[in-house]
mmCIF file of C-alpha atoms and ligand atoms in Angstrom:
data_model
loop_
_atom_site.group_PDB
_atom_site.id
_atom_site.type_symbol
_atom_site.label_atom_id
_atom_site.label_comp_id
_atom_site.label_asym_id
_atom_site.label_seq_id
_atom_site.Cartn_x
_atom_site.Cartn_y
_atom_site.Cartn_z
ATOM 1 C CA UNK A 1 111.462 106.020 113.634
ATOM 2 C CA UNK A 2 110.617 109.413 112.134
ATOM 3 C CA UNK A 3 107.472 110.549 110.001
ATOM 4 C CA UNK A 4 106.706 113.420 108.427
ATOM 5 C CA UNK A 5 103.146 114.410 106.715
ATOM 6 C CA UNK A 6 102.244 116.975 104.659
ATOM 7 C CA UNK A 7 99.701 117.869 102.811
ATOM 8 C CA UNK A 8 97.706 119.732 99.989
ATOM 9 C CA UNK A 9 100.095 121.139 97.892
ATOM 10 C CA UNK A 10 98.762 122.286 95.252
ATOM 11 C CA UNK A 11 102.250 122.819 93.387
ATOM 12 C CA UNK A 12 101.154 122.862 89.883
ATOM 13 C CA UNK A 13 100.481 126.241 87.788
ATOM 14 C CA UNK A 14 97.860 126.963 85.239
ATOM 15 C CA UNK A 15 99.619 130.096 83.501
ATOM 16 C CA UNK A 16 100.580 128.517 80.826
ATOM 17 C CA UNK A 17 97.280 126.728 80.115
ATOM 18 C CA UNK A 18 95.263 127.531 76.899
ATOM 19 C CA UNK A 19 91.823 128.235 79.379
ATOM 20 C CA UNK A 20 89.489 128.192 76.259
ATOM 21 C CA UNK A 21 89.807 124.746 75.810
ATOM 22 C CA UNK A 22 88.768 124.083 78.744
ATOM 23 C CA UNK A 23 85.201 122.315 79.748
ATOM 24 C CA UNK A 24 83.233 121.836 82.530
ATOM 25 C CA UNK A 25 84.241 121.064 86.031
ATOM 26 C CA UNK A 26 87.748 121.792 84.406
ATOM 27 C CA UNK A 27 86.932 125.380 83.592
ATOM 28 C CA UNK A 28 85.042 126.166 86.773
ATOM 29 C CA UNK A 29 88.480 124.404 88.201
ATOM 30 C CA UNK A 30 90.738 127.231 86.582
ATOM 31 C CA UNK A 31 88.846 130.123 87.384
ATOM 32 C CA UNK A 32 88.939 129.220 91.313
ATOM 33 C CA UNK A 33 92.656 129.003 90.879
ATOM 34 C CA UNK A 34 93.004 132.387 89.129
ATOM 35 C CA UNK A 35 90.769 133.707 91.295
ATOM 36 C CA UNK A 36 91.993 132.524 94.809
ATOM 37 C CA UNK A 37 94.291 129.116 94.979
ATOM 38 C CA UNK A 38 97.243 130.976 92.483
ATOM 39 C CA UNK A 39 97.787 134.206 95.064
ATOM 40 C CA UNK A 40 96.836 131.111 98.565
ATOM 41 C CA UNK A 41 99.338 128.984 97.001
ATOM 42 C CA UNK A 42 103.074 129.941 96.380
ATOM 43 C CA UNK A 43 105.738 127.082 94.241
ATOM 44 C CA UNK A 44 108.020 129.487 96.236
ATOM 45 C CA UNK A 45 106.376 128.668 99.677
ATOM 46 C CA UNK A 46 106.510 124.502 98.439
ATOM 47 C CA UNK A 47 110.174 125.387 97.811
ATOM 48 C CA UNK A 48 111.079 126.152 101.141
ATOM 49 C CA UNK A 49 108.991 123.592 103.364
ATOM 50 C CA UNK A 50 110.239 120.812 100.664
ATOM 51 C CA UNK A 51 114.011 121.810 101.759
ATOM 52 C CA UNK A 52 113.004 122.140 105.324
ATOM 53 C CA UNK A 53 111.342 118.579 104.968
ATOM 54 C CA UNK A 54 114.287 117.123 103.458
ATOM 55 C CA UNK A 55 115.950 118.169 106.558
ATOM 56 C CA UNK A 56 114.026 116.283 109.223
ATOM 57 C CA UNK A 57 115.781 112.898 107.386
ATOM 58 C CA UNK A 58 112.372 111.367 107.885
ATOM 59 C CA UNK A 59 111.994 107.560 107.205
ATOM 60 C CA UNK A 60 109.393 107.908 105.698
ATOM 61 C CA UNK A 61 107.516 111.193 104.196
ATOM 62 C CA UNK A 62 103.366 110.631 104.037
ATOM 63 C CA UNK A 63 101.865 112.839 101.534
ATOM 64 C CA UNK A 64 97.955 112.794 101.509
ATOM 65 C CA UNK A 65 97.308 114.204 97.692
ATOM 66 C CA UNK A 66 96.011 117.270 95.808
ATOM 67 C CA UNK A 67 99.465 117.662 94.710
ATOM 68 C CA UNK A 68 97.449 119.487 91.245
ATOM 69 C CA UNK A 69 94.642 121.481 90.495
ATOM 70 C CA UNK A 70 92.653 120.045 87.965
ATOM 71 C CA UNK A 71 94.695 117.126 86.464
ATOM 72 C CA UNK A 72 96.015 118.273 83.487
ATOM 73 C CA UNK A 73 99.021 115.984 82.107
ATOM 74 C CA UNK A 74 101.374 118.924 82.360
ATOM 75 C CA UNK A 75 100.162 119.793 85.925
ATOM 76 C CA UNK A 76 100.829 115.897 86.662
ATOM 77 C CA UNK A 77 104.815 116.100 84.976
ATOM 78 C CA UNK A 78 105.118 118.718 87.314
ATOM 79 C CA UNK A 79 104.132 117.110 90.278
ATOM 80 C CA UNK A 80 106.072 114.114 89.143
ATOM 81 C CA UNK A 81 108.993 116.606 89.010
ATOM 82 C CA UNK A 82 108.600 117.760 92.598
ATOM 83 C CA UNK A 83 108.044 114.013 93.696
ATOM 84 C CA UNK A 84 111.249 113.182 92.684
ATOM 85 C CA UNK A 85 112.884 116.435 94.590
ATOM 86 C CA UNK A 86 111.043 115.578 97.749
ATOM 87 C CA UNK A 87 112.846 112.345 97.959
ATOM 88 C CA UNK A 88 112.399 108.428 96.441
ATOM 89 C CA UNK A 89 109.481 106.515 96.151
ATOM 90 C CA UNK A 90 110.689 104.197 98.683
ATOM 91 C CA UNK A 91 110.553 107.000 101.246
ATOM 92 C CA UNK A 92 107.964 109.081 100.116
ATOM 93 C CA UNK A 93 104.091 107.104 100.212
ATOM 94 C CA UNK A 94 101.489 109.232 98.988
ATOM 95 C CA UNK A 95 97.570 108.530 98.498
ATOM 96 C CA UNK A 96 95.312 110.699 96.132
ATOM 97 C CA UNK A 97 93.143 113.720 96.538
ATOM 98 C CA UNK A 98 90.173 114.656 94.641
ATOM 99 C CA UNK A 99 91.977 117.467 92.635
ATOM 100 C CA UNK A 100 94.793 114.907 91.394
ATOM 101 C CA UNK A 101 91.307 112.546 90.025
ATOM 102 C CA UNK A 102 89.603 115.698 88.614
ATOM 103 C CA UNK A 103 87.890 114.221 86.291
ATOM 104 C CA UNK A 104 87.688 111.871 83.276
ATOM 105 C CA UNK A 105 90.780 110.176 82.197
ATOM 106 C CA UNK A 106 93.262 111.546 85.361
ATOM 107 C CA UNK A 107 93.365 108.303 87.874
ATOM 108 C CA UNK A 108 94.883 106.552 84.644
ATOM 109 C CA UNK A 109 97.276 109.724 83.923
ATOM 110 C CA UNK A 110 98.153 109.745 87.439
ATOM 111 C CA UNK A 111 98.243 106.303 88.148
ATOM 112 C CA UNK A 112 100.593 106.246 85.649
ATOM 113 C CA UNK A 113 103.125 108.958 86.316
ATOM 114 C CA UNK A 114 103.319 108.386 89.948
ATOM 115 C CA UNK A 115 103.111 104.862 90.230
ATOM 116 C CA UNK A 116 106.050 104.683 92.628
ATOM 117 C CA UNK A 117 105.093 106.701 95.199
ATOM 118 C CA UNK A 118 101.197 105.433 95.234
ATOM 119 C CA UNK A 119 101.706 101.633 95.163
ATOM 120 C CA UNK A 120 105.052 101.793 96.952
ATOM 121 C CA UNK A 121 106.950 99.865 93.793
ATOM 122 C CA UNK A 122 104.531 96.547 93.998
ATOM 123 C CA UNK A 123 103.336 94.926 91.117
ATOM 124 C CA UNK A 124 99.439 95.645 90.500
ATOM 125 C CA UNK A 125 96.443 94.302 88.680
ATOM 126 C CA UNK A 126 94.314 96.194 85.722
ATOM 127 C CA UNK A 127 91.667 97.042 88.796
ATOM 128 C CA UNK A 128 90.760 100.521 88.483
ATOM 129 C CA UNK A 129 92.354 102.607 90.628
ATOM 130 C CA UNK A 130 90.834 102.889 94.141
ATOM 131 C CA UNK A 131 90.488 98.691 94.088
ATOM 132 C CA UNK A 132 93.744 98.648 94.424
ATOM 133 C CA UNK A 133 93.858 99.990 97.500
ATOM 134 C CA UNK A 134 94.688 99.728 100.554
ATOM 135 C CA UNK A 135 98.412 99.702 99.936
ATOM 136 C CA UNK A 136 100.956 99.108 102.879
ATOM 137 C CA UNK A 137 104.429 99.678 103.538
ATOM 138 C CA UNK A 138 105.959 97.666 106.532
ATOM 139 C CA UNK A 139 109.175 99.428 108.595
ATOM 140 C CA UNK A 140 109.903 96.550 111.189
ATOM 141 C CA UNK A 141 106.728 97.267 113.880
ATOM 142 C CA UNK A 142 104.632 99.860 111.712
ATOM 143 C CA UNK A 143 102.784 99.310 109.528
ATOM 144 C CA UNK A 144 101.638 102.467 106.669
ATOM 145 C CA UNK A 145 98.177 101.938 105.054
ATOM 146 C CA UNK A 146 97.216 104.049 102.325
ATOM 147 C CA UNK A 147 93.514 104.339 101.538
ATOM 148 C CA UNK A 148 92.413 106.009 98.134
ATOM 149 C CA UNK A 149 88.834 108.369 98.471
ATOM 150 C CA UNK A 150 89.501 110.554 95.486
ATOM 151 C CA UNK A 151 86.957 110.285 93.096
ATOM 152 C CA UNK A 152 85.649 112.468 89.917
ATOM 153 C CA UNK A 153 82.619 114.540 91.498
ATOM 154 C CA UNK A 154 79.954 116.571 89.942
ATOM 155 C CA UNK A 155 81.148 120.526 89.486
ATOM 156 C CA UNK A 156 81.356 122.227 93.167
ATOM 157 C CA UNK A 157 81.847 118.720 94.939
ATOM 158 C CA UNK A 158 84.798 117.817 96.353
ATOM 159 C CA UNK A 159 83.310 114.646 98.010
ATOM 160 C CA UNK A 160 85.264 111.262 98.252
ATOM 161 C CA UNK A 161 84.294 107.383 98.048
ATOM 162 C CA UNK A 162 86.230 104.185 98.896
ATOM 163 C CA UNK A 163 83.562 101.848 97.656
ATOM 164 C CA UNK A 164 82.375 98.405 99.038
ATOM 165 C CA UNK A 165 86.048 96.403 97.805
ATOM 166 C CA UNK A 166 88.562 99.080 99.315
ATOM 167 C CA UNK A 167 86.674 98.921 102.543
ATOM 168 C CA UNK A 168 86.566 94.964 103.059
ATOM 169 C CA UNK A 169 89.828 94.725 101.704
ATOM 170 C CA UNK A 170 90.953 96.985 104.470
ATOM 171 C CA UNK A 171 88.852 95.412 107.352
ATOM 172 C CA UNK A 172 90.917 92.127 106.704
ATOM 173 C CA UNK A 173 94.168 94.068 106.418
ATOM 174 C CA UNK A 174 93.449 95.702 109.687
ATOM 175 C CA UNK A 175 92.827 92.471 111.305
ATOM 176 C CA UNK A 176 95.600 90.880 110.349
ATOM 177 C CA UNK A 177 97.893 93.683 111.829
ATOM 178 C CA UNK A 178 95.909 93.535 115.087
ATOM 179 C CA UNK A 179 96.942 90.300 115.581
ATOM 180 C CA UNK A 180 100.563 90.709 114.366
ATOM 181 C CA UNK A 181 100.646 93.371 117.365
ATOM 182 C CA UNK A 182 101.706 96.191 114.432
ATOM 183 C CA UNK A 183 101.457 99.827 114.655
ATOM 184 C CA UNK A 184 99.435 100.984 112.476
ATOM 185 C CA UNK A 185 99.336 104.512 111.063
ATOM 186 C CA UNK A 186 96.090 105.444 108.253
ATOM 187 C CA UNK A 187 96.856 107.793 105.276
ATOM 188 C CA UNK A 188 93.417 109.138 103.404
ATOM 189 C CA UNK A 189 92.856 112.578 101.933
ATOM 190 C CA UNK A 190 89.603 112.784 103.275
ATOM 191 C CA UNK A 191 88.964 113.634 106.867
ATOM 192 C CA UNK A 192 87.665 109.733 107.884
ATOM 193 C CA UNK A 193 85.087 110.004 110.670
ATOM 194 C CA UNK A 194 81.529 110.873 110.380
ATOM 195 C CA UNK A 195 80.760 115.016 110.981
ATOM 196 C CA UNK A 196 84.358 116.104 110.413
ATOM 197 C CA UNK A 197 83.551 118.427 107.158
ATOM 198 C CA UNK A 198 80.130 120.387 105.508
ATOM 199 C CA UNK A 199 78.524 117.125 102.968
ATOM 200 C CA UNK A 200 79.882 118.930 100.094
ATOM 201 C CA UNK A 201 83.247 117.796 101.020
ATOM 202 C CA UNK A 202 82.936 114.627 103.312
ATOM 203 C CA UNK A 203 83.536 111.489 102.640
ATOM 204 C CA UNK A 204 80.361 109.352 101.171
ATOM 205 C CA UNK A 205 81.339 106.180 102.949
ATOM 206 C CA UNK A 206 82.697 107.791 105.987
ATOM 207 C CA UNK A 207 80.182 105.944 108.817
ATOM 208 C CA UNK A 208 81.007 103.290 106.905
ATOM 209 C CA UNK A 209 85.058 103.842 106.939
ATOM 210 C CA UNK A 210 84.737 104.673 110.779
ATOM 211 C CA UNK A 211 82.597 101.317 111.778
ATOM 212 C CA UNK A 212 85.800 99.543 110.124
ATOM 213 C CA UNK A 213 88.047 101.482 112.103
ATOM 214 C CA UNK A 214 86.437 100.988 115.372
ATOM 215 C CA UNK A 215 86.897 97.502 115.244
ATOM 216 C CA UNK A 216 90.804 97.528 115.226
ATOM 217 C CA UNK A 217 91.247 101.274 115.640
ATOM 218 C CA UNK A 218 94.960 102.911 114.241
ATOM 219 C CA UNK A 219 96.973 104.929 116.353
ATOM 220 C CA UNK A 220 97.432 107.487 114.095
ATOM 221 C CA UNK A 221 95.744 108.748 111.155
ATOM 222 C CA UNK A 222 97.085 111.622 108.834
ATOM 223 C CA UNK A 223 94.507 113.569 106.491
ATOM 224 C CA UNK A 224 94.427 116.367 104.476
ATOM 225 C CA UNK A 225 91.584 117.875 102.035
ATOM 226 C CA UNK A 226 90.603 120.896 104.930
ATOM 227 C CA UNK A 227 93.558 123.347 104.308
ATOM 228 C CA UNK A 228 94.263 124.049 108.250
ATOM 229 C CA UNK A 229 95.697 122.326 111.134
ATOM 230 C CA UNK A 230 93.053 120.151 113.340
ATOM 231 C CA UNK A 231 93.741 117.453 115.657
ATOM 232 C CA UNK A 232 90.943 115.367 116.555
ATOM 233 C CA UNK A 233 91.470 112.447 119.797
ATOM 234 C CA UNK A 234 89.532 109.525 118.916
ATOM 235 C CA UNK A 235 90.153 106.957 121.847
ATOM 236 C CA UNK A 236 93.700 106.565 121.502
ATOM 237 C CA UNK A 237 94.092 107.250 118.657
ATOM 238 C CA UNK A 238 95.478 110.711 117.368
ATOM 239 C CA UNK A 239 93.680 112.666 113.990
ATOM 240 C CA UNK A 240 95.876 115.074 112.035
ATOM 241 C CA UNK A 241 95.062 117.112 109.069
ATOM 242 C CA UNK A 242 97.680 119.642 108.278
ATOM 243 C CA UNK A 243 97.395 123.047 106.323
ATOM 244 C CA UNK A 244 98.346 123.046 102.535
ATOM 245 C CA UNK A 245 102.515 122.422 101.974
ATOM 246 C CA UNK A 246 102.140 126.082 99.933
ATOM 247 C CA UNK A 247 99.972 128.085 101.689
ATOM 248 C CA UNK A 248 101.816 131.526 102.218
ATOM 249 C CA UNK A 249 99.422 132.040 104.938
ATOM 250 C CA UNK A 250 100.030 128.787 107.638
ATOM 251 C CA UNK A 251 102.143 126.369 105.390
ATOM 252 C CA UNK A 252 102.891 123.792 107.486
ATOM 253 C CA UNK A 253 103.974 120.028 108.321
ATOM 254 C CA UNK A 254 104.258 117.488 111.140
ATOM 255 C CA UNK A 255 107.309 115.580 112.416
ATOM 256 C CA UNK A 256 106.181 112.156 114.384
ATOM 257 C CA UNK A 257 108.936 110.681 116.179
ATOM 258 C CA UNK A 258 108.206 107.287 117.615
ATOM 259 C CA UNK A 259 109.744 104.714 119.991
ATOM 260 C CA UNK A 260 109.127 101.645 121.135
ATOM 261 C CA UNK A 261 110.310 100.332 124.488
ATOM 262 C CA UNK A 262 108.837 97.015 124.248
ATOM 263 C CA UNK A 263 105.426 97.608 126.386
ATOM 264 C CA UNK A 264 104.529 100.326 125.555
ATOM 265 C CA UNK A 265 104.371 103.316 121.853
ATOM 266 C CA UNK A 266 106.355 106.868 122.366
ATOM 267 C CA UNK A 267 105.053 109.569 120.573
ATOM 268 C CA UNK A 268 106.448 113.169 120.127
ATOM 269 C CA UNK A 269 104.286 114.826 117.089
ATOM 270 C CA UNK A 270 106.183 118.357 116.317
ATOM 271 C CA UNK A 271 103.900 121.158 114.003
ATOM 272 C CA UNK A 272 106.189 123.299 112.397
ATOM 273 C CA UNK A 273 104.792 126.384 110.180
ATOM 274 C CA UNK A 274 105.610 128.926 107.988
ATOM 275 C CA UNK A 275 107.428 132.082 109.189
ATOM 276 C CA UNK A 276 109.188 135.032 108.247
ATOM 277 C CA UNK A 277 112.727 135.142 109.942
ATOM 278 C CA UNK A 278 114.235 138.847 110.623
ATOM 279 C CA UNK A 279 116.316 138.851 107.198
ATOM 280 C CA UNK A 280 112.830 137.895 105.664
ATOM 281 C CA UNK A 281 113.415 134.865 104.411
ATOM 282 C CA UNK A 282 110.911 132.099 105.029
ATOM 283 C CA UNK A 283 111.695 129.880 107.305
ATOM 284 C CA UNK A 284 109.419 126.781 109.453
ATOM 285 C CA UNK A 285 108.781 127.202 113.277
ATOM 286 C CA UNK A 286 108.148 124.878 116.237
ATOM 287 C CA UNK A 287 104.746 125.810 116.857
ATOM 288 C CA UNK A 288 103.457 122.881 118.883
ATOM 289 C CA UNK A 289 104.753 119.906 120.460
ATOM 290 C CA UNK A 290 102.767 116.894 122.197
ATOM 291 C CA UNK A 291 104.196 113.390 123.826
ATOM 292 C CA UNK A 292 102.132 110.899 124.412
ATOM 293 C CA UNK A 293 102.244 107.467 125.302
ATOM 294 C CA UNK A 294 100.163 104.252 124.427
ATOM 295 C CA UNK A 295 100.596 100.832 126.105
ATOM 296 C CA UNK A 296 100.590 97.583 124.346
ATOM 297 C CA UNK A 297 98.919 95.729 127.000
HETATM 298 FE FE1 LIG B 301 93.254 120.475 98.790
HETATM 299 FE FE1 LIG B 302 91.012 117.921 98.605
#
């Protein structure tokens, strides 16, 4: 079984956006991105780790949001665009970030244009968007659960929130995979343990998110939100973020090869980043490798 996360990428251009009409968070939004996140973050740089991706034949490709900056409806086509050249909804599962919900109006624009990939093809209720999560995707012994802490925030916030139903909901769903011996791996754009990030962009329910996950703890747990590559080891369990898919400076993405052998997990987690070969084109590196093992008993 092969995974592959990545993160954070930020594919979607403003250039062509009429900037006068915007208000708000929204305009505060598309200054930082001509200002910083539009020379940081390179559609040419996406190109190259989304063919490199495609590569690794994954089973299953976890993307943990901010595929936009500030949720326009054209920024969204895009992304829906590069969704579809990243691979099909039944192998790609992605959960949102807080600049795909940017404000007012996006979780139903999003909701709606990436469907697929966010609720894996099942049939949902009116809820509003982050009740219906968790979503899972079963391959045989794993089990994928995708949380949803992206939220419209005040201007300069880029906190998250799961709320009181997504957090029961996924106490039970945790439970039940406990007992049906499953692997389980956690997808949430917001780093999920208490003290991981500054306030200003934690998550709001996050002692709340890790007294849930102490109780029937996930192997592994994939996050984005921080730009940079951090492991954290939390019992057994394994923390990645990974930097942003287009950063020109440390692009990057994880391949997680697991095995079972009946008593116990196999893990081999491979970081590959961005680098510049000797004919300068950009290619992705081996830059760290780890094996570990967890028993079943
Ligand atoms: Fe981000
Ligand atoms: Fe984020």
């Amino acid at each position: 079984m092969r995974l592959v996360h990545l993160t954070d990428p930020h594919l979607s251009s403003l250039a062509g956006e009429k900037f006068t009409a915007l208000r708000g968070k929204r305009w505060s939004g598309y200054l930082s991105w001509r200002k910083n996140r539009s020379k940081r973050f390179l559609p040419a740089v996406l190109d190259k780790l989304t063919a490199s991706v495609r590569a690794e034949n994954a089973d299953q490709i976890l993307l943990t949001g901010d595929l936009v900056q500030i949720g326009l409806p054209a920024e969204i086509q895009q992304a829906s665009e590069w969704l579809r050249s990243l691979g099909p909804a039944e192998q790609v599962m992605l959960v949102p970030g807080n600049h795909d919900i940017y404000a007012g109006g996006s979780a139903e624009s999003v909701s709606g244009a990436w469907s697929e990939y966010l609720y894996s093809g099942v049939s949902t209720d009116d809820a509003g968007m982050n009740d219906r999560f968790p979503v899972m995707r079963k391959l045989g012994r794993l089990s994928l659960v995708g949380l949803s802490s992206a939220c419209v925030t005040p201007v300069f916030m880029a906190t998250g929130k799961l709320g009181d139903v997504q957090l029961e909901k996924l106490a039970g769903l945790l439970e039940q995979e406990a007992e049906q011996g499953q692997l389980v791996c956690l997808l949430i754009h917001h780093p999920p343990l208490t003290g991981m990030t500054k306030w200003r962009k934690s998550l709001d329910d996050a002692a709340r998110l890790q007294a849930v996950l102490e109780r029937h703890p996930p192997l592994l747990l994939f996050h984005g939100h921080l730009h940079h590559n951090r492991e954290l080891q939390w019992g057994n369990s394994r923390i990645y973020c990974t930097a942003a898919g287009s950063s020109v400076a440390d692009a990057s993405y994880r391949v997680i090869d697991i095995d079972d052998d009946g008593d116990a997990w196999n893990f081999r987690m491979t970081l590959k980043s961005i680098a510049i070969g000797a004919r300068k084109e950009v290619e992705f590196l081996a830059v760290d490798e780890q094996y570990w093992q967890v028993s079943k008993a």
